[in-house]
PDB file of C-alpha atoms in Angstrom:
ATOM      1  CA  MET A  68     -17.146  -1.348 -23.822  1.00 83.00           C
ATOM      2  CA  SER A  69     -14.260  -3.143 -25.463  1.00 80.00           C
ATOM      3  CA  ASN A  70     -14.308  -6.873 -26.192  1.00 73.00           C
ATOM      4  CA  PRO A  71     -13.872  -8.567 -22.813  1.00 68.00           C
ATOM      5  CA  GLN A  72     -10.978 -10.943 -22.548  1.00 60.00           C
ATOM      6  CA  ASP A  73     -10.300 -13.629 -19.943  1.00 45.00           C
ATOM      7  CA  PRO A  74      -9.966 -11.573 -16.737  1.00 46.00           C
ATOM      8  CA  TYR A  75      -8.291 -14.371 -14.837  1.00 43.00           C
ATOM      9  CA  GLY A  76      -4.752 -14.311 -16.292  1.00 41.00           C
ATOM     10  CA  GLN A  77      -1.947 -14.944 -13.856  1.00 38.00           C
ATOM     11  CA  GLN A  78      -0.586 -11.767 -12.329  1.00 42.00           C
ATOM     12  CA  PRO A  79       3.004 -11.333 -11.294  1.00 41.00           C
ATOM     13  CA  ASN A  80       3.675 -11.868  -7.626  1.00 42.00           C
ATOM     14  CA  PRO A  81       4.112  -8.369  -6.124  1.00 41.00           C
ATOM     15  CA  TYR A  82       5.972  -9.808  -3.212  1.00 41.00           C
ATOM     16  CA  GLY A  83       9.512 -10.809  -4.123  1.00 42.00           C
ATOM     17  CA  GLN A  84      11.813 -12.755  -1.862  1.00 43.00           C
ATOM     18  CA  GLN A  85      12.449 -10.768   1.322  1.00 45.00           C
ATOM     19  CA  PRO A  86      15.265 -11.077   3.837  1.00 46.00           C
ATOM     20  CA  ASP A  87      14.556 -13.232   6.891  1.00 46.00           C
ATOM     21  CA  PRO A  88      13.244 -10.803   9.571  1.00 45.00           C
ATOM     22  CA  TYR A  89      13.989 -13.388  12.301  1.00 45.00           C
ATOM     23  CA  ALA A  90      17.731 -13.839  11.635  1.00 45.00           C
ATOM     24  CA  GLN A  91      19.779 -13.025  14.784  1.00 48.00           C
ATOM     25  CA  PRO A  92      23.188 -11.399  14.620  1.00 48.00           C
ATOM     26  CA  ASP A  93      26.172 -13.387  15.932  1.00 46.00           C
ATOM     27  CA  PRO A  94      27.175 -11.740  19.220  1.00 45.00           C
ATOM     28  CA  TYR A  95      30.723 -13.102  18.666  1.00 42.00           C
ATOM     29  CA  ALA A  96      31.075 -11.762  15.091  1.00 43.00           C
ATOM     30  CA  GLN A  97      33.034  -8.677  16.180  1.00 46.00           C
ATOM     31  CA  GLY A  98      35.343  -8.236  19.090  1.00 44.00           C
ATOM     32  CA  GLY A  99      35.511 -11.931  19.887  1.00 42.00           C
ATOM     33  CA  TYR A 100      35.377 -13.542  23.292  1.00 39.00           C
ATOM     34  CA  PRO A 101      36.752 -11.182  25.953  1.00 41.00           C
ATOM     35  CA  TYR A 102      39.435 -13.703  26.889  1.00 39.00           C
ATOM     36  CA  GLY A 103      41.577 -15.472  24.367  1.00 38.00           C
ATOM     37  CA  TYR A 104      42.098 -19.168  24.175  1.00 36.00           C
ATOM     38  CA  GLY A 105      45.932 -18.973  24.088  1.00 40.00           C
ATOM     39  CA  GLN A 106      48.194 -20.618  26.649  1.00 41.00           C
ATOM     40  CA  GLN A 107      47.543 -19.187  30.130  1.00 43.00           C
ATOM     41  CA  GLN A 108      49.767 -19.293  33.149  1.00 45.00           C
ATOM     42  CA  ASN A 109      48.908 -22.337  35.241  1.00 44.00           C
ATOM     43  CA  PRO A 110      47.750 -20.997  38.583  1.00 43.00           C
ATOM     44  CA  TYR A 111      48.413 -24.459  40.010  1.00 44.00           C
ATOM     45  CA  ALA A 112      52.049 -24.645  38.927  1.00 43.00           C
ATOM     46  CA  GLN A 113      54.420 -26.644  41.087  1.00 45.00           C
ATOM     47  CA  GLN A 114      55.488 -24.710  44.182  1.00 45.00           C
ATOM     48  CA  PRO A 115      58.712 -24.990  46.167  1.00 44.00           C
ATOM     49  CA  TYR A 116      59.238 -27.944  48.412  1.00 42.00           C
ATOM     50  CA  GLN A 117      58.667 -30.389  45.573  1.00 44.00           C
ATOM     51  CA  GLN A 118      60.209 -33.252  47.476  1.00 45.00           C
ATOM     52  CA  GLY A 119      58.247 -34.892  50.121  1.00 41.00           C
ATOM     53  CA  TYR A 120      55.104 -33.439  51.472  1.00 43.00           C
ATOM     54  CA  GLN A 121      54.402 -29.844  50.514  1.00 46.00           C
ATOM     55  CA  GLN A 122      54.428 -27.509  53.440  1.00 45.00           C
ATOM     56  CA  GLN A 123      51.656 -25.026  53.782  1.00 48.00           C
ATOM     57  CA  GLY A 124      52.961 -21.662  54.875  1.00 46.00           C
ATOM     58  CA  TYR A 125      51.289 -19.335  57.295  1.00 44.00           C
ATOM     59  CA  GLN A 126      48.836 -17.043  55.577  1.00 49.00           C
ATOM     60  CA  TYR A 127      48.900 -13.477  56.700  1.00 44.00           C
ATOM     61  CA  PRO A 128      45.685 -11.532  56.899  1.00 47.00           C
ATOM     62  CA  GLY A 129      44.712  -9.987  53.567  1.00 48.00           C
ATOM     63  CA  GLN A 130      47.019 -12.269  51.625  1.00 48.00           C
ATOM     64  CA  ALA A 131      45.369 -14.181  48.772  1.00 48.00           C
ATOM     65  CA  PRO A 132      45.540 -17.938  49.052  1.00 51.00           C
ATOM     66  CA  GLN A 133      48.263 -19.510  46.973  1.00 52.00           C
ATOM     67  CA  GLY A 134      47.050 -21.183  43.799  1.00 51.00           C
ATOM     68  CA  GLN A 135      43.716 -19.330  43.723  1.00 53.00           C
ATOM     69  CA  PRO A 136      42.229 -19.451  40.137  1.00 53.00           C
ATOM     70  CA  PRO A 137      41.470 -16.162  38.327  1.00 53.00           C
ATOM     71  CA  GLN A 138      37.991 -14.738  38.535  1.00 58.00           C
ATOM     72  CA  LYS A 139      35.570 -15.728  35.801  1.00 54.00           C
ATOM     73  CA  PRO A 140      34.975 -13.036  33.126  1.00 55.00           C
ATOM     74  CA  LYS A 141      31.875 -10.952  33.509  1.00 59.00           C
ATOM     75  CA  ARG A 142      29.370 -11.515  30.673  1.00 62.00           C
ATOM     76  CA  THR A 143      26.986  -8.649  31.382  1.00 64.00           C
ATOM     77  CA  GLY A 144      27.919  -6.921  28.094  1.00 66.00           C
ATOM     78  CA  LEU A 145      27.289 -10.102  26.131  1.00 67.00           C
ATOM     79  CA  PHE A 146      23.811 -10.547  27.630  1.00 71.00           C
ATOM     80  CA  VAL A 147      22.966  -6.904  26.889  1.00 68.00           C
ATOM     81  CA  ALA A 148      24.034  -7.348  23.230  1.00 72.00           C
ATOM     82  CA  ILE A 149      21.871 -10.464  22.879  1.00 80.00           C
ATOM     83  CA  GLY A 150      18.886  -8.669  24.430  1.00 74.00           C
ATOM     84  CA  VAL A 151      19.235  -5.719  22.035  1.00 70.00           C
ATOM     85  CA  ALA A 152      19.441  -8.103  19.053  1.00 75.00           C
ATOM     86  CA  VAL A 153      16.235  -9.901  20.117  1.00 74.00           C
ATOM     87  CA  VAL A 154      14.396  -6.574  20.495  1.00 72.00           C
ATOM     88  CA  LEU A 155      15.527  -5.491  17.017  1.00 76.00           C
ATOM     89  CA  VAL A 156      14.317  -8.768  15.465  1.00 71.00           C
ATOM     90  CA  ILE A 157      10.887  -8.388  17.112  1.00 82.00           C
ATOM     91  CA  ALA A 158      10.636  -4.781  15.900  1.00 73.00           C
ATOM     92  CA  VAL A 159      11.462  -5.822  12.304  1.00 70.00           C
ATOM     93  CA  ALA A 160       8.841  -8.581  12.432  1.00 74.00           C
ATOM     94  CA  ILE A 161       6.157  -6.191  13.707  1.00 79.00           C
ATOM     95  CA  ALA A 162       7.023  -3.655  10.998  1.00 69.00           C
ATOM     96  CA  ALA A 163       6.733  -6.334   8.291  1.00 67.00           C
ATOM     97  CA  VAL A 164       3.278  -7.403   9.545  1.00 60.00           C
ATOM     98  CA  VAL A 165       2.075  -3.781   9.601  1.00 57.00           C
ATOM     99  CA  MET A 166       3.291  -3.213   6.020  1.00 67.00           C
ATOM    100  CA  VAL A 167       1.457  -6.323   4.760  1.00 52.00           C
ATOM    101  CA  MET A 168      -1.762  -5.286   6.510  1.00 62.00           C
ATOM    102  CA  ASN A 169      -1.547  -1.752   5.125  1.00 57.00           C
ATOM    103  CA  SER A 170      -0.968  -3.004   1.566  1.00 52.00           C
ATOM    104  CA  GLY A 171      -4.013  -5.257   1.831  1.00 48.00           C
ATOM    105  CA  SER A 172      -6.192  -2.448   3.143  1.00 44.00           C
ATOM    106  CA  GLU A 173      -5.331  -0.202   0.195  1.00 43.00           C
ATOM    107  CA  GLY A 174      -7.345  -2.381  -2.243  1.00 40.00           C
ATOM    108  CA  GLY A 175     -10.702  -1.330  -3.673  1.00 38.00           C
ATOM    109  CA  GLY A 176     -13.541  -0.480  -1.308  1.00 37.00           C
ATOM    110  CA  THR A 177     -16.814  -2.357  -1.217  1.00 35.00           C
ATOM    111  CA  ALA A 178     -19.470  -0.902  -3.507  1.00 38.00           C
ATOM    112  CA  ALA A 179     -22.499  -0.202  -1.317  1.00 38.00           C
ATOM    113  CA  PRO A 180     -26.061  -0.248  -2.633  1.00 39.00           C
ATOM    114  CA  THR A 181     -27.226   3.070  -4.052  1.00 39.00           C
ATOM    115  CA  THR A 182     -29.726   4.892  -1.834  1.00 35.00           C
ATOM    116  CA  SER A 183     -29.946   8.303  -3.493  1.00 37.00           C
ATOM    117  CA  ALA A 184     -31.652   9.211  -6.724  1.00 40.00           C
ATOM    118  CA  ALA A 185     -28.316   9.272  -8.487  1.00 48.00           C
ATOM    119  CA  ALA A 186     -24.865   8.343  -7.204  1.00 52.00           C
ATOM    120  CA  THR A 187     -21.357   8.669  -8.574  1.00 54.00           C
ATOM    121  CA  THR A 188     -18.660   6.168  -7.663  1.00 51.00           C
ATOM    122  CA  SER A 189     -15.077   5.719  -8.736  1.00 46.00           C
ATOM    123  CA  GLY A 190     -13.798   3.045  -6.338  1.00 46.00           C
ATOM    124  CA  GLY A 191     -13.625  -0.618  -7.238  1.00 47.00           C
ATOM    125  CA  ALA A 192     -16.011  -3.253  -5.945  1.00 51.00           C
ATOM    126  CA  THR A 193     -14.604  -6.169  -3.980  1.00 45.00           C
ATOM    127  CA  GLY A 194     -14.913  -9.804  -5.009  1.00 44.00           C
ATOM    128  CA  ALA A 195     -17.250 -10.456  -2.069  1.00 52.00           C
ATOM    129  CA  SER A 196     -19.693  -7.727  -3.158  1.00 82.00           C
ATOM    130  CA  CYS A 197     -19.722  -8.867  -6.810  1.00 88.00           C
ATOM    131  CA  GLY A 198     -19.958 -12.599  -6.197  1.00 86.00           C
ATOM    132  CA  MET A 199     -17.716 -15.595  -6.755  1.00 85.00           C
ATOM    133  CA  PRO A 200     -15.751 -15.635 -10.038  1.00 81.00           C
ATOM    134  CA  GLY A 201     -17.264 -17.560 -12.929  1.00 81.00           C
ATOM    135  CA  THR A 202     -15.473 -19.143 -15.893  1.00 78.00           C
ATOM    136  CA  GLY A 203     -15.675 -15.981 -18.010  1.00 79.00           C
ATOM    137  CA  LEU A 204     -16.723 -17.989 -21.066  1.00 81.00           C
ATOM    138  CA  ALA A 205     -20.147 -17.396 -22.587  1.00 85.00           C
ATOM    139  CA  SER A 206     -22.595 -20.259 -23.107  1.00 87.00           C
ATOM    140  CA  ASP A 207     -23.811 -21.346 -26.532  1.00 89.00           C
ATOM    141  CA  ILE A 208     -27.066 -20.005 -27.963  1.00 93.00           C
ATOM    142  CA  THR A 209     -29.703 -21.324 -30.332  1.00 91.00           C
ATOM    143  CA  ASP A 210     -32.670 -19.282 -31.479  1.00 95.00           C
ATOM    144  CA  ARG A 211     -32.867 -17.881 -27.958  1.00 96.00           C
ATOM    145  CA  VAL A 212     -30.236 -16.452 -25.629  1.00 97.00           C
ATOM    146  CA  ALA A 213     -30.971 -18.196 -22.335  1.00 96.00           C
ATOM    147  CA  SER A 214     -29.621 -18.773 -18.847  1.00 95.00           C
ATOM    148  CA  GLY A 215     -31.697 -20.693 -16.339  1.00 93.00           C
ATOM    149  CA  PRO A 216     -35.349 -19.595 -16.636  1.00 96.00           C
ATOM    150  CA  LEU A 217     -34.527 -16.225 -18.297  1.00 97.00           C
ATOM    151  CA  SER A 218     -34.187 -15.772 -22.060  1.00 97.00           C
ATOM    152  CA  PHE A 219     -34.767 -13.502 -25.045  1.00 98.00           C
ATOM    153  CA  PRO A 220     -34.984 -14.296 -28.785  1.00 98.00           C
ATOM    154  CA  VAL A 221     -31.979 -13.746 -31.065  1.00 98.00           C
ATOM    155  CA  SER A 222     -34.387 -12.130 -33.517  1.00 98.00           C
ATOM    156  CA  ALA A 223     -34.781  -9.184 -31.124  1.00 98.00           C
ATOM    157  CA  ALA A 224     -31.248  -8.075 -32.047  1.00 98.00           C
ATOM    158  CA  PRO A 225     -30.776  -8.455 -35.828  1.00 97.00           C
ATOM    159  CA  GLY A 226     -27.163  -8.263 -36.929  1.00 96.00           C
ATOM    160  CA  TRP A 227     -25.783  -8.867 -33.438  1.00 97.00           C
ATOM    161  CA  GLU A 228     -23.318 -11.741 -32.891  1.00 96.00           C
ATOM    162  CA  LYS A 229     -22.750 -14.250 -30.101  1.00 95.00           C
ATOM    163  CA  GLU A 230     -20.419 -12.950 -27.394  1.00 91.00           C
ATOM    164  CA  SER A 231     -17.376 -15.062 -26.543  1.00 84.00           C
ATOM    165  CA  TYR A 232     -16.601 -13.692 -23.074  1.00 84.00           C
ATOM    166  CA  THR A 233     -19.087 -12.643 -20.433  1.00 89.00           C
ATOM    167  CA  VAL A 234     -19.342  -8.980 -19.516  1.00 88.00           C
ATOM    168  CA  TYR A 235     -20.305  -9.719 -15.904  1.00 89.00           C
ATOM    169  CA  ALA A 236     -17.368 -11.886 -14.833  1.00 87.00           C
ATOM    170  CA  GLN A 237     -18.999 -13.263 -11.660  1.00 89.00           C
ATOM    171  CA  SER A 238     -21.933 -14.809 -13.517  1.00 91.00           C
ATOM    172  CA  ILE A 239     -22.914 -18.448 -13.962  1.00 92.00           C
ATOM    173  CA  ALA A 240     -23.924 -19.892 -17.346  1.00 93.00           C
ATOM    174  CA  ALA A 241     -24.127 -16.455 -18.959  1.00 94.00           C
ATOM    175  CA  ALA A 242     -24.826 -15.962 -22.663  1.00 95.00           C
ATOM    176  CA  GLY A 243     -25.216 -12.896 -24.817  1.00 96.00           C
ATOM    177  CA  LEU A 244     -24.961 -10.964 -28.059  1.00 97.00           C
ATOM    178  CA  GLN A 245     -22.647  -8.127 -29.049  1.00 96.00           C
ATOM    179  CA  LYS A 246     -22.442  -5.503 -31.794  1.00 96.00           C
ATOM    180  CA  SER A 247     -19.460  -3.360 -32.805  1.00 95.00           C
ATOM    181  CA  THR A 248     -20.013   0.364 -33.264  1.00 93.00           C
ATOM    182  CA  GLY A 249     -18.831  -0.074 -36.896  1.00 88.00           C
ATOM    183  CA  ASP A 250     -16.959   3.238 -37.044  1.00 86.00           C
ATOM    184  CA  GLY A 251     -13.426   1.913 -36.628  1.00 86.00           C
ATOM    185  CA  GLN A 252     -13.425   2.199 -32.848  1.00 87.00           C
ATOM    186  CA  SER A 253     -12.725  -0.830 -30.662  1.00 88.00           C
ATOM    187  CA  TRP A 254     -16.001  -0.372 -28.815  1.00 94.00           C
ATOM    188  CA  GLN A 255     -19.243  -2.331 -28.847  1.00 95.00           C
ATOM    189  CA  ALA A 256     -22.715  -2.814 -27.430  1.00 97.00           C
ATOM    190  CA  GLY A 257     -23.742  -5.932 -25.529  1.00 97.00           C
ATOM    191  CA  ALA A 258     -26.802  -7.789 -24.238  1.00 98.00           C
ATOM    192  CA  GLU A 259     -26.375 -10.631 -21.745  1.00 97.00           C
ATOM    193  CA  VAL A 260     -28.410 -12.895 -19.488  1.00 97.00           C
ATOM    194  CA  GLY A 261     -26.964 -15.037 -16.709  1.00 96.00           C
ATOM    195  CA  GLN A 262     -27.262 -16.220 -13.132  1.00 95.00           C
ATOM    196  CA  THR A 263     -25.896 -14.311 -10.151  1.00 94.00           C
ATOM    197  CA  ASN A 264     -23.222 -15.963  -8.036  1.00 92.00           C
ATOM    198  CA  PHE A 265     -23.265 -14.118  -4.712  1.00 90.00           C
ATOM    199  CA  GLY A 266     -22.214 -15.936  -1.559  1.00 84.00           C
ATOM    200  CA  SER A 267     -25.810 -15.764  -0.340  1.00 85.00           C
ATOM    201  CA  LYS A 268     -28.942 -14.933  -2.283  1.00 84.00           C
ATOM    202  CA  LEU A 269     -29.558 -11.185  -2.252  1.00 92.00           C
ATOM    203  CA  ASP A 270     -32.697  -9.174  -2.662  1.00 96.00           C
ATOM    204  CA  PRO A 271     -33.028  -8.267  -6.378  1.00 97.00           C
ATOM    205  CA  LYS A 272     -32.682  -4.534  -5.590  1.00 97.00           C
ATOM    206  CA  ASP A 273     -29.459  -5.114  -3.653  1.00 96.00           C
ATOM    207  CA  ALA A 274     -28.050  -7.384  -6.367  1.00 96.00           C
ATOM    208  CA  ALA A 275     -28.901  -4.976  -9.203  1.00 96.00           C
ATOM    209  CA  ALA A 276     -27.408  -2.013  -7.310  1.00 95.00           C
ATOM    210  CA  ARG A 277     -24.072  -3.804  -6.943  1.00 94.00           C
ATOM    211  CA  MET A 278     -23.707  -5.059 -10.487  1.00 95.00           C
ATOM    212  CA  ILE A 279     -23.059  -1.874 -12.479  1.00 94.00           C
ATOM    213  CA  GLN A 280     -19.897  -1.100 -10.490  1.00 93.00           C
ATOM    214  CA  CYS A 281     -18.809  -4.729 -10.863  1.00 93.00           C
ATOM    215  CA  ILE A 282     -19.302  -4.514 -14.639  1.00 94.00           C
ATOM    216  CA  ALA A 283     -17.271  -1.299 -14.772  1.00 94.00           C
ATOM    217  CA  ASP A 284     -14.428  -3.049 -12.936  1.00 92.00           C
ATOM    218  CA  GLY A 285     -14.542  -5.996 -15.345  1.00 89.00           C
ATOM    219  CA  ALA A 286     -12.537  -6.950 -18.413  1.00 88.00           C
ATOM    220  CA  GLY A 287     -14.791  -5.019 -20.791  1.00 90.00           C
ATOM    221  CA  TYR A 288     -13.251  -1.774 -19.523  1.00 94.00           C
ATOM    222  CA  ASN A 289      -9.624  -2.829 -19.103  1.00 91.00           C
ATOM    223  CA  SER A 290      -8.552  -0.550 -21.976  1.00 90.00           C
ATOM    224  CA  ALA A 291      -9.988   2.547 -20.287  1.00 92.00           C
ATOM    225  CA  THR A 292      -7.468   4.882 -18.673  1.00 92.00           C
ATOM    226  CA  SER A 293     -10.210   6.205 -16.407  1.00 92.00           C
ATOM    227  CA  ARG A 294     -13.737   5.135 -15.565  1.00 93.00           C
ATOM    228  CA  ARG A 295     -16.526   6.579 -13.456  1.00 95.00           C
ATOM    229  CA  VAL A 296     -19.935   5.143 -12.590  1.00 96.00           C
ATOM    230  CA  GLU A 297     -23.154   7.103 -12.260  1.00 97.00           C
ATOM    231  CA  GLN A 298     -26.225   5.082 -11.365  1.00 96.00           C
ATOM    232  CA  ASN A 299     -29.795   5.625 -10.253  1.00 97.00           C
ATOM    233  CA  ALA A 300     -31.553   4.027  -7.327  1.00 97.00           C
ATOM    234  CA  PRO A 301     -33.085   0.575  -8.019  1.00 97.00           C
ATOM    235  CA  GLU A 302     -36.771   0.374  -8.897  1.00 98.00           C
ATOM    236  CA  THR A 303     -39.192  -2.517  -8.630  1.00 98.00           C
ATOM    237  CA  ILE A 304     -40.614  -3.862 -11.902  1.00 98.00           C
ATOM    238  CA  THR A 305     -42.054  -7.106 -13.262  1.00 97.00           C
ATOM    239  CA  VAL A 306     -40.633  -9.204 -16.088  1.00 97.00           C
ATOM    240  CA  ASP A 307     -43.071 -11.593 -17.717  1.00 96.00           C
ATOM    241  CA  GLY A 308     -45.187 -11.462 -14.571  1.00 95.00           C
ATOM    242  CA  VAL A 309     -42.262 -12.130 -12.199  1.00 96.00           C
ATOM    243  CA  SER A 310     -41.022  -9.590  -9.649  1.00 97.00           C
ATOM    244  CA  ALA A 311     -37.692  -7.959 -10.546  1.00 98.00           C
ATOM    245  CA  ALA A 312     -35.516  -4.913  -9.860  1.00 98.00           C
ATOM    246  CA  LYS A 313     -33.976  -2.549 -12.421  1.00 98.00           C
ATOM    247  CA  VAL A 314     -31.015  -0.172 -12.124  1.00 98.00           C
ATOM    248  CA  THR A 315     -29.892   2.212 -14.862  1.00 98.00           C
ATOM    249  CA  GLY A 316     -26.670   4.169 -14.996  1.00 98.00           C
ATOM    250  CA  LYS A 317     -23.650   5.262 -16.986  1.00 98.00           C
ATOM    251  CA  ILE A 318     -20.048   4.051 -17.122  1.00 98.00           C
ATOM    252  CA  LEU A 319     -18.043   7.093 -18.225  1.00 98.00           C
ATOM    253  CA  VAL A 320     -14.606   6.337 -19.615  1.00 96.00           C
ATOM    254  CA  THR A 321     -11.512   7.702 -21.273  1.00 94.00           C
ATOM    255  CA  ALA A 322      -9.874   5.163 -23.561  1.00 91.00           C
ATOM    256  CA  PRO A 323      -7.268   5.228 -26.365  1.00 90.00           C
ATOM    257  CA  ASN A 324      -8.729   5.656 -29.878  1.00 89.00           C
ATOM    258  CA  VAL A 325     -12.268   5.839 -28.480  1.00 91.00           C
ATOM    259  CA  THR A 326     -14.387   8.950 -28.938  1.00 92.00           C
ATOM    260  CA  VAL A 327     -17.548   7.752 -27.186  1.00 94.00           C
ATOM    261  CA  PRO A 328     -17.767   9.059 -23.609  1.00 96.00           C
ATOM    262  CA  GLY A 329     -18.870   5.683 -22.257  1.00 97.00           C
ATOM    263  CA  ASP A 330     -21.899   3.420 -22.022  1.00 98.00           C
ATOM    264  CA  ASP A 331     -25.497   3.524 -20.875  1.00 98.00           C
ATOM    265  CA  VAL A 332     -26.061   0.427 -18.737  1.00 98.00           C
ATOM    266  CA  THR A 333     -29.298  -1.263 -17.651  1.00 98.00           C
ATOM    267  CA  VAL A 334     -29.294  -4.186 -15.188  1.00 98.00           C
ATOM    268  CA  VAL A 335     -32.442  -6.181 -14.384  1.00 98.00           C
ATOM    269  CA  VAL A 336     -32.345  -8.861 -11.650  1.00 98.00           C
ATOM    270  CA  ILE A 337     -35.209 -11.368 -11.608  1.00 97.00           C
ATOM    271  CA  ALA A 338     -36.595 -12.910  -8.406  1.00 96.00           C
ATOM    272  CA  SER A 339     -36.346 -16.351  -9.988  1.00 94.00           C
ATOM    273  CA  ALA A 340     -34.814 -19.622  -8.839  1.00 91.00           C
ATOM    274  CA  PRO A 341     -31.940 -19.556  -9.591  1.00 93.00           C
ATOM    275  CA  GLN A 342     -31.662 -15.752  -9.430  1.00 95.00           C
ATOM    276  CA  THR A 343     -31.051 -14.395 -12.934  1.00 96.00           C
ATOM    277  CA  TYR A 344     -30.161 -11.078 -14.530  1.00 97.00           C
ATOM    278  CA  ALA A 345     -30.378  -9.309 -17.872  1.00 98.00           C
ATOM    279  CA  MET A 346     -27.837  -6.632 -18.770  1.00 98.00           C
ATOM    280  CA  ILE A 347     -27.837  -4.151 -21.656  1.00 98.00           C
ATOM    281  CA  VAL A 348     -24.729  -2.038 -22.454  1.00 98.00           C
ATOM    282  CA  ILE A 349     -25.147   0.637 -25.145  1.00 98.00           C
ATOM    283  CA  PRO A 350     -22.504   3.201 -26.263  1.00 97.00           C
ATOM    284  CA  ILE A 351     -23.667   6.680 -25.290  1.00 97.00           C
ATOM    285  CA  GLY A 352     -25.211   8.505 -28.251  1.00 96.00           C
ATOM    286  CA  ARG A 353     -26.041   5.394 -30.322  1.00 96.00           C
ATOM    287  CA  ASP A 354     -29.829   5.657 -30.544  1.00 97.00           C
ATOM    288  CA  ASP A 355     -30.051   2.778 -33.034  1.00 96.00           C
ATOM    289  CA  MET A 356     -28.347   0.407 -30.593  1.00 98.00           C
ATOM    290  CA  ALA A 357     -30.425   1.780 -27.735  1.00 98.00           C
ATOM    291  CA  ALA A 358     -33.590   0.848 -29.644  1.00 98.00           C
ATOM    292  CA  THR A 359     -32.290  -2.722 -29.993  1.00 98.00           C
ATOM    293  CA  GLY A 360     -31.508  -2.855 -26.271  1.00 98.00           C
ATOM    294  CA  LYS A 361     -35.063  -1.778 -25.449  1.00 98.00           C
ATOM    295  CA  ALA A 362     -36.456  -4.468 -27.769  1.00 98.00           C
ATOM    296  CA  ILE A 363     -34.383  -7.105 -25.940  1.00 98.00           C
ATOM    297  CA  LEU A 364     -35.664  -5.985 -22.532  1.00 98.00           C
ATOM    298  CA  ASP A 365     -39.266  -5.985 -23.785  1.00 98.00           C
ATOM    299  CA  SER A 366     -38.897  -9.550 -25.087  1.00 98.00           C
ATOM    300  CA  LEU A 367     -37.496 -11.119 -21.890  1.00 98.00           C
ATOM    301  CA  LYS A 368     -39.287 -14.310 -20.832  1.00 97.00           C
ATOM    302  CA  VAL A 369     -39.165 -16.208 -17.538  1.00 97.00           C
ATOM    303  CA  ALA A 370     -39.941 -19.932 -17.624  1.00 94.00           C
ATOM    304  CA  LYS A 371     -42.502 -20.545 -14.897  1.00 80.00           C
ATOM    305  CA  ASP A 372     -41.657 -24.241 -14.367  1.00 64.00           C
ATOM    306  CA  VAL A 373     -38.029 -23.629 -13.308  1.00 50.00           C
TER     307      VAL A 373
END
């Protein structure tokens, strides 16, 4: 893996300012009111016989009464136009909601626990399946690399240095060591212990099965142009007399200026309180680093009074 950086940088907002889908067109914008507001002939203009009392003539059948006002204009067309505009606005709003829902559903799929002897996955794990985000910063170390009740001695990995960023981004109080391949490639091995941060406490097998995909989706593999996970089914083990689960697998990558095909990954989740994990990441083909990773796993200790 490459040196993980802070995976929580601000991302640009993919949703720019959009036009208001609820704006209604002005039904009077074109064509105007069907009757102008100019001077009209006064239907009640003064009639003959202005002097004295006005005489009312005999009205023949069928003859319109004198002084009758013009009929009011029919507004059926106006109401139809307004109705069409409202329907269009509703249709635009529905289309916008559907587009937002579709864009959200196109994110990564949830990584399910492995049930077969070996599984291959390429989809991303969701935040819910990996746990709540941690700070990303690694904790300090002394002569031991520790998190909660789980630890291993620094002496188990001679020549390895303290990591600055956690490999498993959703961890709590993680700490670890790292070692560059030393052949000019920007690739390195890593060993880390930490505490899981799932929404609810998971069975160690379930937690371990989820974590390899989460690690592959993390900052340590941001430089890879492609990545693929192959992992085995979880197995039950004990660590320093405490029940635990172990999952092994590979993260296969293609990355610029990197000739290694990827990493061998081992995740061990301890049934401790709080729940802890140990993770070993070794570049494929580096037997010397693999021997160091095995020594770290063999030296894991669980404090019994925590």
